[in-house]
Coordinates of C-alpha atoms in Angstrom, one line a residue:
Chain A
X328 CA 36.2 26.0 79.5
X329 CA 36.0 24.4 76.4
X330 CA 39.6 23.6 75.0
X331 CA 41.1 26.2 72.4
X332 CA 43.9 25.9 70.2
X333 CA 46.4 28.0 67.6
X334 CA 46.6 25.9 64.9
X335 CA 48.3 28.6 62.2
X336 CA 50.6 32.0 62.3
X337 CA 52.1 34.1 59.8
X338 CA 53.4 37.3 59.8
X339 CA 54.4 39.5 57.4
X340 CA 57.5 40.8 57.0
X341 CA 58.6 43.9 59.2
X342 CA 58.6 47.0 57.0
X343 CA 60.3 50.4 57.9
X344 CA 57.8 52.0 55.1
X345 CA 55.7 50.1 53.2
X346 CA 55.6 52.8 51.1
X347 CA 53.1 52.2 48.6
X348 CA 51.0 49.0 49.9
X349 CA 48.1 49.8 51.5
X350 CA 46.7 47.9 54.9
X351 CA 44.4 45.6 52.4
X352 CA 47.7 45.0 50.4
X353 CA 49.5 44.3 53.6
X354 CA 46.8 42.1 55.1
X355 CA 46.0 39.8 52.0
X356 CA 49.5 37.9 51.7
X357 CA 49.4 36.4 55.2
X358 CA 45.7 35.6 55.6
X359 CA 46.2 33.3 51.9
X360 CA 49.5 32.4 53.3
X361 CA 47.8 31.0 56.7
X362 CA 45.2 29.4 54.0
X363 CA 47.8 27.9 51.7
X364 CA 49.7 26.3 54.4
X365 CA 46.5 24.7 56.2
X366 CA 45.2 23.8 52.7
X367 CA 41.7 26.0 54.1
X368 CA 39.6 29.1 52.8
X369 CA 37.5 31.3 54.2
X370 CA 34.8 28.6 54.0
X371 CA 36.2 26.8 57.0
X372 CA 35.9 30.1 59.1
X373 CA 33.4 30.4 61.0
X374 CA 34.4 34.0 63.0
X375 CA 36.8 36.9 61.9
X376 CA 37.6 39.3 64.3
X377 CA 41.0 42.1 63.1
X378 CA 42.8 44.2 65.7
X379 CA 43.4 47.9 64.0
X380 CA 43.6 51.8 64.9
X381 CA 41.5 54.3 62.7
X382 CA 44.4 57.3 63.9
X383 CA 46.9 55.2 62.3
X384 CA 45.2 55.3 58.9
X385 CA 44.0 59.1 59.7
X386 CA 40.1 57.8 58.7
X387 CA 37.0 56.9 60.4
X388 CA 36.1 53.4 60.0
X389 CA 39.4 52.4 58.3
X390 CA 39.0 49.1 59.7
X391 CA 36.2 47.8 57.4
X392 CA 38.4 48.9 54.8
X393 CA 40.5 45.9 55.7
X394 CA 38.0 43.4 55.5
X395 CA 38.6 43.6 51.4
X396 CA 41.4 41.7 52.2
X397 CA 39.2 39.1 52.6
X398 CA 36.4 36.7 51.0
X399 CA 33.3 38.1 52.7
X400 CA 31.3 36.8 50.0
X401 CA 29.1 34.5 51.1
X402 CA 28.5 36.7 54.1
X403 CA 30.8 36.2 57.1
X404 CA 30.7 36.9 61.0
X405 CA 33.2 39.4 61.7
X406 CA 34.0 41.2 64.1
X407 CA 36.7 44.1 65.0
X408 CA 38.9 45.7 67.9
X409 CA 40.4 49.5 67.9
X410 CA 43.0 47.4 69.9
X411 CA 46.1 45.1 69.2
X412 CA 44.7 41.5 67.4
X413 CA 45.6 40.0 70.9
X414 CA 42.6 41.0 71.7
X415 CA 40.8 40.3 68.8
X416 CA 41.8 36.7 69.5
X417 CA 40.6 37.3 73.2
X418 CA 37.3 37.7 71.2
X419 CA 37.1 35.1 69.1
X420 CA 38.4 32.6 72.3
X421 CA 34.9 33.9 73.7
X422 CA 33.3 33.3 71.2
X423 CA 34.4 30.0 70.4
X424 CA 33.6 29.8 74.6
X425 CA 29.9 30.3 74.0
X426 CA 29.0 28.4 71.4
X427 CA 29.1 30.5 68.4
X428 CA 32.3 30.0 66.3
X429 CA 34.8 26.8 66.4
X430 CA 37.0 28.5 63.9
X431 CA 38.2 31.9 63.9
X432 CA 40.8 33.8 61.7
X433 CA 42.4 36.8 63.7
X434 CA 44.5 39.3 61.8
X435 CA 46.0 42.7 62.8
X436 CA 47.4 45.5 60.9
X437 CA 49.2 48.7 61.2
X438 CA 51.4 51.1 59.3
X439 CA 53.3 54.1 61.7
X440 CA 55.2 55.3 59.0
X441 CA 52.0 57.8 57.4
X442 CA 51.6 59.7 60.6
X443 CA 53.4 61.0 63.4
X444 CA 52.8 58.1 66.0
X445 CA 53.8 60.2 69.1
X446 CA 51.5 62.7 68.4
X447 CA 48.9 59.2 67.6
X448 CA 49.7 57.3 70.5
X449 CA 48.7 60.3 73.3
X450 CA 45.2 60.5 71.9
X451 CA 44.8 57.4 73.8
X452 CA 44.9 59.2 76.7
X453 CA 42.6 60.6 79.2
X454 CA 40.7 63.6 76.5
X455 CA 40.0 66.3 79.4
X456 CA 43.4 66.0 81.4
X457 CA 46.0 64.3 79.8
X458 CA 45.5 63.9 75.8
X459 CA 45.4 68.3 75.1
X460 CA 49.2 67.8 76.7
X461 CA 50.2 65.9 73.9
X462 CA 52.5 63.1 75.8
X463 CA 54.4 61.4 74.0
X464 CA 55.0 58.0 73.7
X465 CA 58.5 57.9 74.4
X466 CA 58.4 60.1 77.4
X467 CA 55.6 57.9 78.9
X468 CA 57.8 55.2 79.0
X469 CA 60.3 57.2 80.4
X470 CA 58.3 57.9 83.2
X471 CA 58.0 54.3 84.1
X472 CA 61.9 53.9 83.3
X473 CA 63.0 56.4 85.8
X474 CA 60.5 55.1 88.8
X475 CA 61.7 51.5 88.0
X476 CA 65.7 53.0 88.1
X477 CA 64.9 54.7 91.1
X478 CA 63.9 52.0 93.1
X479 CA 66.5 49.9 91.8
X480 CA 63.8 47.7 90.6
X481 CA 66.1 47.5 87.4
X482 CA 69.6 48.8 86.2
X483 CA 70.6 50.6 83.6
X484 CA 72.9 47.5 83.1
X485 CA 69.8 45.6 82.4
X486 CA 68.4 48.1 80.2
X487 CA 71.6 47.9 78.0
X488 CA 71.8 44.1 77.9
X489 CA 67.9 44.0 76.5
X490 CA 68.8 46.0 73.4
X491 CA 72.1 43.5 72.6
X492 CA 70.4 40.5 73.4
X493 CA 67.3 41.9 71.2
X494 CA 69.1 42.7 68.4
X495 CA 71.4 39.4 68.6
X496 CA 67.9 37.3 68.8
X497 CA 66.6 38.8 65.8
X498 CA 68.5 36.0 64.2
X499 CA 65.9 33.9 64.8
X500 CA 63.0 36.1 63.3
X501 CA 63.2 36.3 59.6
X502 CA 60.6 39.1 59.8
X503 CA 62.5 41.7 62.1
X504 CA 63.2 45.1 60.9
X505 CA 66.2 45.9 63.3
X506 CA 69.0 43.0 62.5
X507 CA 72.2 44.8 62.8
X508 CA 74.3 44.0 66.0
X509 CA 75.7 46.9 68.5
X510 CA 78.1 46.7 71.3
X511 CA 78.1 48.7 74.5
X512 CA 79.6 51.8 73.4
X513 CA 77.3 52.2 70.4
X514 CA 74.7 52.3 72.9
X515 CA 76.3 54.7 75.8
X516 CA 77.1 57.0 72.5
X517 CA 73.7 57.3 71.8
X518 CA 71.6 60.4 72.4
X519 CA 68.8 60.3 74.9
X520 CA 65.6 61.0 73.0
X521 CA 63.4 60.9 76.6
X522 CA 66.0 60.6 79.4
X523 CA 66.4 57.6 80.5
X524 CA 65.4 56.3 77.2
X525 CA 67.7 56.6 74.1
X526 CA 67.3 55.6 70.6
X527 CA 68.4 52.2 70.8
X528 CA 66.0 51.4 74.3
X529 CA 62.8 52.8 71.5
X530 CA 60.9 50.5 69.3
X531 CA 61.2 51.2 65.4
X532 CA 58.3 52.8 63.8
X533 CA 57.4 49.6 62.1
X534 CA 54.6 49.0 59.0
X535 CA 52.9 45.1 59.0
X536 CA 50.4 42.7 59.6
X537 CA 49.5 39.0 61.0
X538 CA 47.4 36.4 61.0
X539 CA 46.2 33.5 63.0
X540 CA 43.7 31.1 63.1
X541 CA 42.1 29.2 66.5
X542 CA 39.8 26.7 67.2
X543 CA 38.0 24.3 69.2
X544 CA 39.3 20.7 70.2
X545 CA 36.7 19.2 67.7
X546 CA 38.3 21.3 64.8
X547 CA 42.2 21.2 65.8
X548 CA 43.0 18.5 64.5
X549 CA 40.9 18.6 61.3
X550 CA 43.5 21.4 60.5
X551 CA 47.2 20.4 62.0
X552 CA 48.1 17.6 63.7
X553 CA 50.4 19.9 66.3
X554 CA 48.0 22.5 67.6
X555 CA 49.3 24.6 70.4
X556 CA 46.7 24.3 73.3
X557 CA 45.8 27.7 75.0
X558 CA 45.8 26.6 78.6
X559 CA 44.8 30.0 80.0
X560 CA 44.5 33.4 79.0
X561 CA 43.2 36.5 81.9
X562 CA 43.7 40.5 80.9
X563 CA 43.2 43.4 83.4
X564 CA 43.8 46.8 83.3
X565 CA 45.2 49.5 85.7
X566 CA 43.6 52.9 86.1
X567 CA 43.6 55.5 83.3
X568 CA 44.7 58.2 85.2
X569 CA 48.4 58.0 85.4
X570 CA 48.7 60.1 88.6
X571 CA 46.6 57.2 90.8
X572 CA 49.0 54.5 89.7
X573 CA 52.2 53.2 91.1
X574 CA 54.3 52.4 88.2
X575 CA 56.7 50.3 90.4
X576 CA 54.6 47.1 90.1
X577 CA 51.6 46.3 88.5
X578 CA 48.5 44.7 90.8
X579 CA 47.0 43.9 87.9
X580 CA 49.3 41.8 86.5
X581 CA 49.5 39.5 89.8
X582 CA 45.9 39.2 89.8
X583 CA 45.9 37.1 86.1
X584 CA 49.2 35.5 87.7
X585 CA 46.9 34.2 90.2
X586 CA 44.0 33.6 87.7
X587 CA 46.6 31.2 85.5
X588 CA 48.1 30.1 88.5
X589 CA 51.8 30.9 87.0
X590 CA 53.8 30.2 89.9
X591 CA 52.8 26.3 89.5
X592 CA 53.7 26.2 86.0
X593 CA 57.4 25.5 84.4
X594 CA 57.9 28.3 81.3
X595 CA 60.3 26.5 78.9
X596 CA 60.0 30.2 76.7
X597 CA 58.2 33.6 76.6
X598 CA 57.2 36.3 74.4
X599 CA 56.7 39.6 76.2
X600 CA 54.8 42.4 74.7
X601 CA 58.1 44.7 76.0
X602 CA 58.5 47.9 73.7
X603 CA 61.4 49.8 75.6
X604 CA 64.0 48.5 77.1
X605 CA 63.5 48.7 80.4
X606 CA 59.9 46.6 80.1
X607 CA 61.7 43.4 79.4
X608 CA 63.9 43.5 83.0
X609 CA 61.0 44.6 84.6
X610 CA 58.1 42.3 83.5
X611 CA 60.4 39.3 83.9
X612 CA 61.0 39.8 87.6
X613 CA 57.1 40.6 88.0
X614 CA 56.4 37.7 86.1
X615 CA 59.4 35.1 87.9
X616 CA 60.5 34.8 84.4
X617 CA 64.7 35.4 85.3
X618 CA 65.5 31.8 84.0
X619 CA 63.4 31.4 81.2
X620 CA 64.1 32.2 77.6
X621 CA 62.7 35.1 77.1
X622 CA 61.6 37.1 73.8
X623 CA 64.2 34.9 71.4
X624 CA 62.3 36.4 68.7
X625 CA 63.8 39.8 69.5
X626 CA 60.2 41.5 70.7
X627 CA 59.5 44.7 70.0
X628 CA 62.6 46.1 69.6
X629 CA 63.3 44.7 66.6
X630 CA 59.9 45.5 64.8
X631 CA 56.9 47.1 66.6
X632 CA 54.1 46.6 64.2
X633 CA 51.5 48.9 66.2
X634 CA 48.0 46.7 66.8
X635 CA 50.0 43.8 65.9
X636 CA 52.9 43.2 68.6
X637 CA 50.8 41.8 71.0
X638 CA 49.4 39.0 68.4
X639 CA 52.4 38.5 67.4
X640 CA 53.9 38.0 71.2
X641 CA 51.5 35.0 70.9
X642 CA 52.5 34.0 67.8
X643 CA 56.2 33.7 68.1
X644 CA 55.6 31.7 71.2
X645 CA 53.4 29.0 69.5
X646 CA 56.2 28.9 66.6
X647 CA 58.6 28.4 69.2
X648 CA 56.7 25.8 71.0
X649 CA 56.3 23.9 68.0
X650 CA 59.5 24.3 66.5
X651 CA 61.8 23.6 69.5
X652 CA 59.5 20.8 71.2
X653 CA 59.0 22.9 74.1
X654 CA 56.2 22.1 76.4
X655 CA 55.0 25.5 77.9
X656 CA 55.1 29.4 76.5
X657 CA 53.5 32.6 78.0
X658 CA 52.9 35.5 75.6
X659 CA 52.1 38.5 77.1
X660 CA 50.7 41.7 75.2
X661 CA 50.0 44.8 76.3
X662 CA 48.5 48.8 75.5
X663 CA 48.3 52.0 76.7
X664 CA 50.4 54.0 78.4
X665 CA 53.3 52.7 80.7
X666 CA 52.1 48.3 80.6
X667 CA 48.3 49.8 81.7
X668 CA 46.5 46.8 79.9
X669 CA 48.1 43.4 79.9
X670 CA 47.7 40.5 78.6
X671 CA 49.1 36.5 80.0
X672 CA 48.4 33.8 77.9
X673 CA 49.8 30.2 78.9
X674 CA 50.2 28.1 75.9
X675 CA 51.1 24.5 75.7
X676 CA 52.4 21.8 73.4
X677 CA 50.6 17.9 73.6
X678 CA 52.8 16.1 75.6
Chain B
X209 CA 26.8 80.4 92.2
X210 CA 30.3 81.9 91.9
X211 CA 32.4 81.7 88.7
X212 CA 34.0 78.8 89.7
X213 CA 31.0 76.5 90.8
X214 CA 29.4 77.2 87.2
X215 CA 29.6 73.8 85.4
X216 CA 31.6 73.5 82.3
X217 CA 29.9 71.4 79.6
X218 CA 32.7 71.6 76.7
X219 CA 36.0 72.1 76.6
X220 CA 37.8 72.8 73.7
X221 CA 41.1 70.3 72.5
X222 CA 42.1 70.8 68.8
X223 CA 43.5 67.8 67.4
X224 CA 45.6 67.9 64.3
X225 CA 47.4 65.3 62.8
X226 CA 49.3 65.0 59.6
X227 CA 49.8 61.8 57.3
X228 CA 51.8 60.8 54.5
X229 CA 48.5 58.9 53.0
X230 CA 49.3 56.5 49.7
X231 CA 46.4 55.3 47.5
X232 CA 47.9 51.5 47.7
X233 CA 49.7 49.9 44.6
X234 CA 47.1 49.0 42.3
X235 CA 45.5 52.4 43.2
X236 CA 48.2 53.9 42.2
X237 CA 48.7 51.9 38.8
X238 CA 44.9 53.1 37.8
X239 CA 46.0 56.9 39.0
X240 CA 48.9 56.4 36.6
X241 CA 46.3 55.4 33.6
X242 CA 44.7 58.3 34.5
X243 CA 46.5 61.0 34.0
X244 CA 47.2 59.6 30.7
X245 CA 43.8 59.8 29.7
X246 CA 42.9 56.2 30.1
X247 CA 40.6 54.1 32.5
X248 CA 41.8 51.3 33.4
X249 CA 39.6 48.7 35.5
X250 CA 40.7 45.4 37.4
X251 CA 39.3 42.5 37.2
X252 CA 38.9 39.7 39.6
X253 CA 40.9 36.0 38.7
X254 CA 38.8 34.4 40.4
X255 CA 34.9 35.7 39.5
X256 CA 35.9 38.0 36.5
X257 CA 34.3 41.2 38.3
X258 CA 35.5 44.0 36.7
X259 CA 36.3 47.3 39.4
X260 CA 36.5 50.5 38.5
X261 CA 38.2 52.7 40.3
X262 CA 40.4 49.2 41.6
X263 CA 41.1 49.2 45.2
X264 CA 43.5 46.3 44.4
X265 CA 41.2 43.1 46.4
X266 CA 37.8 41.4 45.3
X267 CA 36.1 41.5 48.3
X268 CA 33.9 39.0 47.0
X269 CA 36.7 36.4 46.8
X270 CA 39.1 37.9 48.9
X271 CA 42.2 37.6 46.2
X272 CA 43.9 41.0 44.4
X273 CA 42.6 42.3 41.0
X274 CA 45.6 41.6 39.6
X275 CA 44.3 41.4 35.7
X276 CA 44.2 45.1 33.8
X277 CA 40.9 45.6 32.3
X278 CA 41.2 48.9 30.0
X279 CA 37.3 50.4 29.4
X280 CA 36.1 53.1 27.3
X281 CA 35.2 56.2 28.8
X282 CA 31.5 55.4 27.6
X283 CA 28.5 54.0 30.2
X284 CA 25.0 54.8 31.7
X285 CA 23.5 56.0 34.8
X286 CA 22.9 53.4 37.4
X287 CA 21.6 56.5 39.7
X288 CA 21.6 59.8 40.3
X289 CA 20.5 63.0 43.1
X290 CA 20.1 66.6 42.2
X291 CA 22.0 68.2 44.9
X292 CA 20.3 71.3 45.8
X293 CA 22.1 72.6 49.3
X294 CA 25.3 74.6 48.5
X295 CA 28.2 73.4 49.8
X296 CA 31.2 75.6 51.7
X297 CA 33.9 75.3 49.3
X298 CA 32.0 73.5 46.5
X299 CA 32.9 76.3 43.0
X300 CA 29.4 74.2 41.5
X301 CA 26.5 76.0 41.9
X302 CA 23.6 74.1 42.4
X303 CA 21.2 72.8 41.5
X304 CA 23.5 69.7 39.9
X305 CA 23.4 66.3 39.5
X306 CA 25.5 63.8 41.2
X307 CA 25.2 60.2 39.3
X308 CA 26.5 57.1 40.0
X309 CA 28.4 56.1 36.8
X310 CA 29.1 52.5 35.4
X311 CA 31.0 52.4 32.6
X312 CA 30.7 49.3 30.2
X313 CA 32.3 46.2 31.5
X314 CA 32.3 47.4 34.2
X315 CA 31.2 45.8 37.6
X316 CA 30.7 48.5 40.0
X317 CA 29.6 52.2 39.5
X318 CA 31.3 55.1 41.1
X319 CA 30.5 59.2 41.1
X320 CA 30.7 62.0 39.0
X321 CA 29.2 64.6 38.0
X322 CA 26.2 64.8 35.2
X323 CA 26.3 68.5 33.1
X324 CA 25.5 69.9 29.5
X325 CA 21.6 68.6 30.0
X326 CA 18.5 69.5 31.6
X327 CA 17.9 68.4 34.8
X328 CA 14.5 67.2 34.2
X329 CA 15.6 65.0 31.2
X330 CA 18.5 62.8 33.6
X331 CA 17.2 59.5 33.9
X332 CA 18.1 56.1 35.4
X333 CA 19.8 54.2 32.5
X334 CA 20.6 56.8 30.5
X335 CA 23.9 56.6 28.2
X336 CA 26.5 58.9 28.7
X337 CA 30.3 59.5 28.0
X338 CA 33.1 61.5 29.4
X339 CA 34.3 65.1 29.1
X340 CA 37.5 65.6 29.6
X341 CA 39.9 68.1 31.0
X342 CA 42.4 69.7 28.4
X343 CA 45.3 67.0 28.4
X344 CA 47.8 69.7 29.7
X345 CA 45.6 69.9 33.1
X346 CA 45.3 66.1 33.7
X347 CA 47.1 64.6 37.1
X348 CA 46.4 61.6 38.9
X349 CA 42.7 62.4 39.4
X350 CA 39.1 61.4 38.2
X351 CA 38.6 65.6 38.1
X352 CA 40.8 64.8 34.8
X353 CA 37.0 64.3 33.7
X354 CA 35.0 67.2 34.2
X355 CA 31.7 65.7 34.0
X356 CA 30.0 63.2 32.3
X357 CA 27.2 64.1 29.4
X358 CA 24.3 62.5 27.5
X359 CA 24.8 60.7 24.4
X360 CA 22.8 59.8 21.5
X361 CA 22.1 55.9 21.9
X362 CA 19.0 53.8 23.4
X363 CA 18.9 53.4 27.4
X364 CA 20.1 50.8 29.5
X365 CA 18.1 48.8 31.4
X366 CA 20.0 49.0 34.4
X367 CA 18.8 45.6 36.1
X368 CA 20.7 43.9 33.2
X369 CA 23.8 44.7 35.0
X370 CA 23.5 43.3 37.9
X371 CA 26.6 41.2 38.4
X372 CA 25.6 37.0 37.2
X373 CA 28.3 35.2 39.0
X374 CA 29.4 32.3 36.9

């Protein structure tokens, strides 16, 4: 494998409604900011892959629409994913892998507020069996939620002490949406939109965008002098039918543990890809993750850019490498229903 | 084969979705111009191209049209169809012509509709201007213009246009 590294993030800020900006208008400010701050253009590029959903635009082939954001002029390799821009990153580390690129500038985008994003999310679902039901996203989750409760796998206790601890991290994350602190009985108080699931245990319906840039050991250090080395990165998927799963565990999951080899490595911090409550309890224990920092940037609960919470998982974990002088981070991001596609990626600071 | 053996090759899952969908803000700030009665381009900082209707970004330099270029209502015909297939819906009855309009100073063309000529007299190049709407029926829509017709002035060569980069 040749050696990979983030060498630039930025993100924009969290949005409720972006009202009026469009996706192009929401991509532009942090790809010049990632520019500005690595003193590059679009020269120095030489693959773009975005992360986006058409269904959250409401139009077919929205995504090119986003490359305007860009300078594609003289032409550019490019490349897109109707997925979160983790894995347009995935892509351009491939990429990069074969021979092709040694730079690439990865950006994600997504508004929620235009469209009904329950109504969005189920389409992702199987079309013949499960899609013409019209699950929503919150009651997916729930699904999971009551399994893991039931097995006492996690506890409602746990569930509870996510959403304070997400909201008090926020503090650190001067792009979260959700930054006002609750207590115990602002949460018990709170209706159940999907039981077990309240408001407060749901991701806001968040408008966005990121960008980063990668590239190859020759090029790192052309750009930064601190690049953030991606040590290993593995993604696997469960089944699509919901039925043939067990939504206790995930085999998946232990399979890239095992491919990254996870058990022999010290996290000093992660960022998981956790958009309800009870994913963050959950994933931890699956992951051995009880005594490390964990999602210090708040995660999803604070601000759930959709097609962009996964890139930014990764993201927030290379700021916090470099900022803190920590040695090792895993980001995790996920999709589909109920943590069906996941994500690990080990990152690590030069010693 | 009994009813239930028979294979099924569709089935039917209506999907409908409803969005709050917003033009962008330098869409919106030509939309604005338009229901006044006014076109107003943007031009590029960086390359000077001049877009008309602005999406907000040059995609040739990848930085936002953030310079107000008003044009006149005046251009020529970089191309044009004669549309001859009614369409569901459509109140014009065909045959029409669909043209792709460039208006002076403009850097890219976009479409309307070409009336109050014979069909066999549109041609490439040809100079036309707008007709408008009554002003009490104009909203934030290039439909403020009802069509575009001839004018009396020379034609354009059209490759003249092409954009010089300088």
């Amino acid at each position: 494998m040749k050696r990979v590294a983030i060498v630039g993030y930025a993100q924009h800020p969290i949005l409720k409604n972006a009202g009026a900006l469009n996706e192009v208008e929401l991509i532009m400010p942090v790809v010049h900011q990632l520019f500005n701050d690595l003193g590059i253009s679009q020269k120095d590029i030489d693959f773009t892959c975005s992360g986006s959903c058409d269904y959250l635009q409401g139009a077919a082939f929205a995504f090119v629409e986003g490359l305007s954001a860009i300078q594609t002029n003289p032409p550019i390799k490019e490349s897109h994913v109707e997925m979160d821009a983790a894995w347009a990153m995935y892509e351009s580390m491939l990429k990069i892998q074969m021979g092709d690129a040694e730079t690439a500038l990865i950006y994600g985008f997504g508004k929620s507020s235009p469209g009904d994003l329950d109504a969005i999310i189920s389409l992702q679902m199987d079309p013949y069996y499960i899609s013409p039901l019209w699950p929503d996203r919150v009651s997916l989750a729930a699904l999971q939620a009551r399994v893991l409760l039931d097995q006492n796998i996690i506890t409602p206790e746990q569930m509870l002490a996510t959403v304070i601890e997400a909201r008090a991290n926020s503090k650190n994350n001067k792009n979260a949406l959700i930054t006002d602190l609750i207590d115990e009985s602002d949460y018990l108080n709170n209706a159940m939109v999907s039981s077990p699931l309240n408001k407060l245990d749901c991701p806001p319906i968040s408008d966005g965008s990121s960008a980063m840039i990668i590239a190859s050991e020759e090029k790192a250090y052309k750009f930064t002098d601190h690049p953030i080395w991606i040590e290993g990165i593995d993604h696997r998927i469960e089944s699509s039918n919901l039925g043939s799963r067990n939504l206790a565990t995930s085999n998946t999951l232990q399979v890239s543990m095992n491919q990254l080899n996870l058990k022999n490595i010290k996290f000093d911090v992660a960022e998981l890809h956790t958009q309800f409550s009870h994913e963050l309890p959950f994933l931890k224990s699956l992951l051995n993750l009880q005594d490390v920092p964990t999602n210090l940037s708040g995660g999803p609960l604070v601000g759930n850019v959709m097609m962009c919470a996964g890139l930014d998982a990764i993201g927030k974990t290379y700021e916090s490498l470099k900022e803190n002088q920590f040695t090792h981070g895993l980001a995790h991001a996920t999709s589909g229903p109920c943590l069906q596609h996941n994500m690990l990626v080990h990152l690590e600071a030069q010693k | 084969m009994s009813a239930e053996d028979t294979p099924k090759d569709y089935s039917e899952s209506p999907i409908n979705l409803e969005y709050f969908y917003t033009a962008g803000s330098a869409t919106t700030r030509f939309l604005n111009q338009v229901k006044e009665g006014n076109i107003v381009g943007q031009g590029c900082p960086k390359c000077k191209a001049v877009y008309v209707p602005p999406r907000g970004s040059c995609p040739r330099c990848g930085v936002a049209t953030d310079i107000e270029v008003p044009l006149i209502d005046k251009g020529c015909i970089e191309s044009f169809t004669v549309v001859h297939i009614p369409i569901p819906g459509n109140p014009i009855v065909p045959p029409y012509v669909c043209a792709m309009i460039r208006l002076d100073g403009a850097n890219i063309s976009f479409l309307h509709l070409i009336q109050d000529v014979d069909i066999e007299n549109i041609r490439i190049g040809m100079r036309i201007q707008a007709v408008w709407k009554p002003k009490e029926e104009w909203t934030h829509s290039l439909e403020n213009i009802k069509w575009f017709a001839p004018i009396d002035e020379p034609d354009v060569d059209v490759a003249t246009l092409r954009f010089q980069e300088s």
